mmCIF file of C-alpha atoms in Angstrom:
data_model
loop_
_atom_site.group_PDB
_atom_site.id
_atom_site.type_symbol
_atom_site.label_atom_id
_atom_site.label_comp_id
_atom_site.label_asym_id
_atom_site.label_seq_id
_atom_site.Cartn_x
_atom_site.Cartn_y
_atom_site.Cartn_z
ATOM 1 C CA MET A 1 0.000 0.000 0.000
ATOM 2 C CA SER A 2 1.426 3.369 -1.001
ATOM 3 C CA GLY A 3 1.454 6.424 1.222
ATOM 4 C CA LEU A 4 1.962 6.828 4.956
ATOM 5 C CA THR A 5 -0.164 5.181 7.663
ATOM 6 C CA ILE A 6 0.501 5.454 11.399
ATOM 7 C CA ASN A 7 -0.938 3.018 13.933
ATOM 8 C CA ASP A 8 -0.891 3.623 17.686
ATOM 9 C CA LEU A 9 2.283 5.725 17.669
ATOM 10 C CA ASN A 10 3.717 6.804 21.010
ATOM 11 C CA ALA A 11 6.758 9.074 20.993
ATOM 12 C CA GLY A 12 8.712 11.474 23.147
ATOM 13 C CA TYR A 13 11.774 11.731 25.319
ATOM 14 C CA ALA A 14 13.342 9.795 28.169
ATOM 15 C CA LYS A 15 11.205 11.315 30.907
ATOM 16 C CA ARG A 16 8.276 12.725 28.939
ATOM 17 C CA GLN A 17 5.923 11.177 26.427
ATOM 18 C CA VAL A 18 4.573 13.732 23.974
ATOM 19 C CA ILE A 19 2.665 11.765 21.314
ATOM 20 C CA GLU A 20 0.086 9.280 22.590
ATOM 21 C CA ASN A 21 -1.843 6.646 20.633
ATOM 22 C CA PHE A 22 -1.469 8.612 17.405
ATOM 23 C CA ILE A 23 -3.370 7.126 14.456
ATOM 24 C CA PHE A 24 -4.007 8.264 10.914
ATOM 25 C CA SER A 25 -4.405 6.329 7.710
ATOM 26 C CA ASN A 26 -2.999 6.716 4.245
ATOM 27 C CA LEU A 27 -1.540 10.114 3.599
ATOM 28 C CA PRO A 28 -1.102 9.619 -0.158
ATOM 29 C CA CYS A 29 2.078 9.964 -2.166
ATOM 30 C CA GLY A 30 2.251 13.181 -4.139
ATOM 31 C CA ASP A 31 0.484 15.263 -1.492
ATOM 32 C CA VAL A 32 1.787 17.895 0.903
ATOM 33 C CA THR A 33 0.349 17.484 4.403
ATOM 34 C CA VAL A 34 0.735 20.289 6.928
ATOM 35 C CA LEU A 35 0.906 19.797 10.682
ATOM 36 C CA LEU A 36 -0.985 22.476 12.592
ATOM 37 C CA GLY A 37 -1.269 23.163 16.300
ATOM 38 C CA PRO A 38 -0.032 25.346 19.151
ATOM 39 C CA ASN A 39 3.555 25.395 20.376
ATOM 40 C CA GLY A 40 4.474 22.283 22.311
ATOM 41 C CA CYS A 41 1.655 20.132 20.921
ATOM 42 C CA GLY A 42 4.004 17.505 19.427
ATOM 43 C CA LYS A 43 4.436 18.523 15.791
ATOM 44 C CA SER A 44 8.240 18.443 15.819
ATOM 45 C CA THR A 45 8.259 15.355 18.029
ATOM 46 C CA LEU A 46 6.139 13.514 15.475
ATOM 47 C CA LEU A 47 8.533 14.378 12.654
ATOM 48 C CA ARG A 48 11.565 13.392 14.702
ATOM 49 C CA ALA A 49 9.941 10.096 15.669
ATOM 50 C CA LEU A 50 9.293 9.227 12.028
ATOM 51 C CA ALA A 51 12.918 10.108 11.215
ATOM 52 C CA GLY A 52 14.216 7.866 14.007
ATOM 53 C CA LEU A 53 15.538 10.711 16.138
ATOM 54 C CA ASN A 54 13.167 10.200 19.099
ATOM 55 C CA HIS A 55 12.076 7.153 21.013
ATOM 56 C CA ALA A 56 8.908 5.765 19.444
ATOM 57 C CA SER A 57 6.717 2.682 19.545
ATOM 58 C CA GLY A 58 3.874 1.540 17.326
ATOM 59 C CA GLU A 59 3.825 1.339 13.541
ATOM 60 C CA ALA A 60 4.556 3.795 10.730
ATOM 61 C CA TRP A 61 3.960 2.184 7.343
ATOM 62 C CA LEU A 62 5.524 3.953 4.356
ATOM 63 C CA ASN A 63 4.742 2.347 1.002
ATOM 64 C CA GLY A 64 4.232 -1.011 2.683
ATOM 65 C CA VAL A 65 7.335 -0.869 4.933
ATOM 66 C CA ASP A 66 7.170 -0.263 8.695
ATOM 67 C CA LEU A 67 9.708 2.504 9.301
ATOM 68 C CA LEU A 68 9.872 1.861 13.029
ATOM 69 C CA ALA A 69 11.055 -1.696 12.376
ATOM 70 C CA LEU A 70 13.984 -0.559 10.202
ATOM 71 C CA PRO A 71 17.540 0.084 11.440
ATOM 72 C CA PHE A 72 18.370 3.788 11.439
ATOM 73 C CA ALA A 73 20.604 3.562 8.338
ATOM 74 C CA ARG A 74 17.881 1.831 6.323
ATOM 75 C CA ARG A 75 15.293 4.344 7.454
ATOM 76 C CA ALA A 76 17.569 7.207 6.397
ATOM 77 C CA GLU A 77 17.494 5.849 2.832
ATOM 78 C CA LYS A 78 13.753 6.497 2.715
ATOM 79 C CA VAL A 79 13.241 9.438 5.070
ATOM 80 C CA VAL A 80 14.799 12.906 5.131
ATOM 81 C CA PHE A 81 14.226 15.250 8.067
ATOM 82 C CA MET A 82 14.989 18.963 7.787
ATOM 83 C CA PRO A 83 15.150 20.701 11.185
ATOM 84 C CA GLN A 84 14.252 24.325 11.810
ATOM 85 C CA SER A 85 17.864 25.407 11.313
ATOM 86 C CA LEU A 86 21.081 23.947 9.925
ATOM 87 C CA PRO A 87 24.001 23.198 12.253
ATOM 88 C CA GLN A 88 26.053 26.268 13.100
ATOM 89 C CA GLY A 89 29.671 26.821 12.119
ATOM 90 C CA VAL A 90 29.724 24.641 8.972
ATOM 91 C CA HIS A 91 32.329 26.159 6.643
ATOM 92 C CA LEU A 92 31.239 24.625 3.327
ATOM 93 C CA GLN A 93 30.180 26.302 0.126
ATOM 94 C CA VAL A 94 26.485 25.966 -0.688
ATOM 95 C CA LEU A 95 27.014 23.926 -3.859
ATOM 96 C CA GLU A 96 29.528 21.717 -2.101
ATOM 97 C CA SER A 97 27.096 21.015 0.746
ATOM 98 C CA VAL A 98 24.352 19.975 -1.686
ATOM 99 C CA ILE A 99 26.738 17.683 -3.588
ATOM 100 C CA VAL A 100 27.853 16.126 -0.278
ATOM 101 C CA ALA A 101 24.193 15.409 0.582
ATOM 102 C CA GLN A 102 23.682 13.918 -2.868
ATOM 103 C CA ARG A 103 26.754 11.696 -2.601
ATOM 104 C CA ALA A 104 25.807 10.545 0.913
ATOM 105 C CA SER A 105 22.397 9.350 -0.223
ATOM 106 C CA ASP A 106 23.107 7.530 -3.489
ATOM 107 C CA GLY A 107 26.853 7.763 -4.148
ATOM 108 C CA GLU A 108 26.194 9.992 -7.131
ATOM 109 C CA GLN A 109 28.136 13.186 -7.700
ATOM 110 C CA ALA A 110 26.318 15.201 -10.358
ATOM 111 C CA PRO A 111 27.032 18.929 -9.966
ATOM 112 C CA GLU A 112 24.668 19.770 -12.818
ATOM 113 C CA ARG A 113 21.695 18.319 -10.898
ATOM 114 C CA ALA A 114 22.694 20.215 -7.766
ATOM 115 C CA ILE A 115 23.037 23.475 -9.708
ATOM 116 C CA ALA A 116 19.656 22.938 -11.381
ATOM 117 C CA LEU A 117 18.045 22.477 -7.972
ATOM 118 C CA LEU A 118 19.651 25.649 -6.608
ATOM 119 C CA GLU A 119 18.331 27.519 -9.646
ATOM 120 C CA GLU A 120 14.839 26.157 -9.052
ATOM 121 C CA LEU A 121 14.941 27.362 -5.458
ATOM 122 C CA GLY A 122 16.178 30.771 -6.549
ATOM 123 C CA ILE A 123 19.532 30.542 -4.761
ATOM 124 C CA ALA A 124 21.936 29.669 -7.583
ATOM 125 C CA HIS A 125 23.671 32.991 -6.929
ATOM 126 C CA LEU A 126 24.679 31.606 -3.504
ATOM 127 C CA ALA A 127 26.380 28.493 -4.917
ATOM 128 C CA MET A 128 29.900 29.655 -4.029
ATOM 129 C CA SER A 129 28.921 31.327 -0.735
ATOM 130 C CA TYR A 130 29.804 29.705 2.589
ATOM 131 C CA LEU A 131 27.052 28.343 4.809
ATOM 132 C CA ASP A 132 28.321 30.103 7.913
ATOM 133 C CA ARG A 133 27.953 33.482 6.178
ATOM 134 C CA LEU A 134 24.317 33.097 5.109
ATOM 135 C CA SER A 135 21.224 34.584 6.682
ATOM 136 C CA GLY A 136 18.760 32.344 8.489
ATOM 137 C CA GLY A 137 16.366 32.361 5.563
ATOM 138 C CA GLN A 138 19.117 31.540 3.074
ATOM 139 C CA LYS A 139 20.240 28.619 5.242
ATOM 140 C CA GLN A 140 16.710 27.214 5.269
ATOM 141 C CA LEU A 141 16.625 27.296 1.478
ATOM 142 C CA VAL A 142 19.966 25.492 1.333
ATOM 143 C CA GLY A 143 18.637 22.938 3.808
ATOM 144 C CA LEU A 144 15.682 22.321 1.511
ATOM 145 C CA ALA A 145 18.058 21.799 -1.426
ATOM 146 C CA GLN A 146 20.086 19.311 0.636
ATOM 147 C CA SER A 147 16.870 17.457 1.476
ATOM 148 C CA LEU A 148 15.423 17.317 -2.044
ATOM 149 C CA ILE A 149 18.694 16.207 -3.657
ATOM 150 C CA ARG A 150 18.493 12.985 -1.616
ATOM 151 C CA ARG A 151 15.230 11.926 -3.331
ATOM 152 C CA PRO A 152 13.380 10.722 -0.222
ATOM 153 C CA GLU A 153 10.137 8.770 -0.149
ATOM 154 C CA LEU A 154 9.131 10.721 2.970
ATOM 155 C CA LEU A 155 10.174 14.356 3.383
ATOM 156 C CA LEU A 156 9.796 15.875 6.853
ATOM 157 C CA LEU A 157 10.122 19.671 7.067
ATOM 158 C CA ASP A 158 10.052 21.419 10.434
ATOM 159 C CA GLU A 159 9.018 25.050 9.868
ATOM 160 C CA PRO A 160 10.894 25.452 6.558
ATOM 161 C CA ILE A 161 9.533 28.969 5.910
ATOM 162 C CA SER A 162 9.743 30.474 9.413
ATOM 163 C CA ALA A 163 12.717 32.720 8.551
ATOM 164 C CA LEU A 164 11.649 33.597 5.010
ATOM 165 C CA ASP A 165 10.093 36.800 3.712
ATOM 166 C CA LEU A 166 6.679 36.724 2.025
ATOM 167 C CA ASN A 167 8.117 36.298 -1.462
ATOM 168 C CA TYR A 168 10.198 33.270 -0.513
ATOM 169 C CA GLN A 169 7.443 31.774 1.642
ATOM 170 C CA PHE A 170 5.154 31.529 -1.359
ATOM 171 C CA HIS A 171 7.964 30.433 -3.676
ATOM 172 C CA VAL A 172 9.278 27.713 -1.366
ATOM 173 C CA MET A 173 5.836 26.261 -0.612
ATOM 174 C CA ASP A 174 5.136 26.238 -4.339
ATOM 175 C CA VAL A 175 8.402 24.352 -4.958
ATOM 176 C CA ILE A 176 7.632 21.892 -2.156
ATOM 177 C CA SER A 177 4.181 21.185 -3.622
ATOM 178 C CA ARG A 178 5.534 20.781 -7.139
ATOM 179 C CA GLU A 179 8.471 18.563 -6.117
ATOM 180 C CA THR A 180 6.246 16.406 -3.910
ATOM 181 C CA GLN A 181 3.954 15.715 -6.826
ATOM 182 C CA HIS A 182 6.772 15.289 -9.347
ATOM 183 C CA ARG A 183 8.718 12.861 -7.123
ATOM 184 C CA ASN A 184 5.543 11.134 -5.856
ATOM 185 C CA MET A 185 6.725 11.364 -2.248
ATOM 186 C CA VAL A 186 4.894 11.965 1.014
ATOM 187 C CA THR A 187 5.707 15.370 2.510
ATOM 188 C CA LEU A 188 4.889 16.491 6.048
ATOM 189 C CA VAL A 189 5.426 20.183 6.803
ATOM 190 C CA VAL A 190 5.122 21.993 10.133
ATOM 191 C CA VAL A 191 3.744 25.510 9.659
ATOM 192 C CA HIS A 192 2.219 28.113 11.953
ATOM 193 C CA ASP A 193 0.452 30.184 9.301
ATOM 194 C CA ILE A 194 -2.951 28.549 8.775
ATOM 195 C CA ASN A 195 -3.457 30.488 5.544
ATOM 196 C CA ILE A 196 -0.348 28.770 4.155
ATOM 197 C CA ALA A 197 -2.065 25.461 4.876
ATOM 198 C CA LEU A 198 -5.246 26.558 3.127
ATOM 199 C CA ARG A 199 -3.315 27.761 0.084
ATOM 200 C CA HIS A 200 -0.613 25.129 -0.408
ATOM 201 C CA ALA A 201 -1.563 21.848 1.298
ATOM 202 C CA ALA A 202 -3.636 18.930 0.054
ATOM 203 C CA GLN A 203 -4.048 17.486 3.566
ATOM 204 C CA ALA A 204 -3.802 18.803 7.122
ATOM 205 C CA LEU A 205 -3.430 17.277 10.578
ATOM 206 C CA MET A 206 -4.436 19.358 13.604
ATOM 207 C CA LEU A 207 -2.731 18.425 16.900
ATOM 208 C CA LYS A 208 -3.266 19.406 20.497
ATOM 209 C CA ALA A 209 -1.380 18.046 23.516
ATOM 210 C CA GLY A 210 0.084 15.158 21.513
ATOM 211 C CA LYS A 211 -3.236 13.966 20.126
ATOM 212 C CA LEU A 212 -4.761 14.168 16.664
ATOM 213 C CA ILE A 213 -7.825 16.413 16.783
ATOM 214 C CA ALA A 214 -8.736 16.537 13.088
ATOM 215 C CA SER A 215 -7.414 15.327 9.737
ATOM 216 C CA GLY A 216 -8.479 15.834 6.149
ATOM 217 C CA LYS A 217 -8.549 18.524 3.495
ATOM 218 C CA PRO A 218 -7.646 21.931 4.997
ATOM 219 C CA GLU A 219 -10.834 23.647 3.870
ATOM 220 C CA THR A 220 -12.854 20.863 5.480
ATOM 221 C CA ILE A 221 -11.219 20.604 8.901
ATOM 222 C CA ILE A 222 -10.163 24.226 9.508
ATOM 223 C CA ASN A 223 -13.273 25.915 10.828
ATOM 224 C CA ALA A 224 -14.510 27.941 13.793
ATOM 225 C CA GLU A 225 -14.920 24.836 15.961
ATOM 226 C CA SER A 226 -11.465 23.373 15.334
ATOM 227 C CA LEU A 227 -9.772 26.775 15.727
ATOM 228 C CA ALA A 228 -11.467 27.134 19.112
ATOM 229 C CA GLU A 229 -10.556 23.618 20.255
ATOM 230 C CA VAL A 230 -6.961 23.556 19.013
ATOM 231 C CA TYR A 231 -5.839 27.172 19.408
ATOM 232 C CA GLY A 232 -8.329 28.666 21.846
ATOM 233 C CA VAL A 233 -9.269 31.484 19.467
ATOM 234 C CA ARG A 234 -12.441 32.833 17.935
ATOM 235 C CA GLY A 235 -12.063 32.689 14.178
ATOM 236 C CA ARG A 236 -13.856 32.136 10.903
ATOM 237 C CA ILE A 237 -13.124 31.142 7.326
ATOM 238 C CA GLU A 238 -13.977 33.651 4.608
ATOM 239 C CA ARG A 239 -13.197 33.823 0.917
ATOM 240 C CA CYS A 240 -11.225 36.616 -0.676
ATOM 241 C CA SER A 241 -12.147 38.340 -3.938
ATOM 242 C CA GLN A 242 -10.405 35.519 -5.833
ATOM 243 C CA GLY A 243 -12.483 32.880 -4.064
ATOM 244 C CA LYS A 244 -9.666 31.482 -1.909
ATOM 245 C CA ALA A 245 -10.345 30.548 1.712
ATOM 246 C CA GLN A 246 -8.559 32.461 4.458
ATOM 247 C CA VAL A 247 -8.693 32.576 8.250
ATOM 248 C CA ILE A 248 -9.932 35.689 10.035
ATOM 249 C CA LEU A 249 -9.243 35.814 13.769
ATOM 250 C CA ASP A 250 -11.603 37.809 15.985
ATOM 251 C CA GLY A 251 -10.091 37.223 19.433
ATOM 252 C CA VAL A 252 -9.159 34.678 22.069
ATOM 253 C CA ILE A 253 -11.498 32.486 24.065
#
């Protein structure tokens, strides 16, 4: 069975369990799914558990293979996790870092493919720049290039647009959507902007206190009731002059 299905997942840290009895079925390949919820609700923990970076029990079936049953090295062949920020103090050129990621995943060293990806992300002009001299937003774009070059089956992105300006936010989410469909992979993205979810995601999961509150198409599950339950705010969904749904917040509960 293709896609991602999670059964009874529990995950967290040595002295604190964050995700409890988490279940959802068949997030399809080719779709971007956003994770929504307040700070501390378990979004990052869920991504890290799927990547093998946190303790986890249960099942996580990706294209018919239980990720949690795989050794870490085997899981890393299928899953790529991009954290909120790249490691500090790495003195590599941008192009070099992308080629290193490419070589680590499949042994291939094809600079032309790395350059083409940098061009697609709009950062080809940074190819010879050093990572430790980039802005936070530029580093996130490089991190996305390093992730995509590895051709994962499951791409996990933890707040990939948090340090980007409005232009790059739209551009990067557009690239993520297009690459997810083109590569037929499952992509999970943590975002805080609900309007980004409404505009760019095919699926959404809403979390609160480590539990799944709602799942489905963003326009279906994001409503006044779920905003109140998950975020504790009074809000509504309205359509702009172009007919696109957007969230309007009226206050806190």
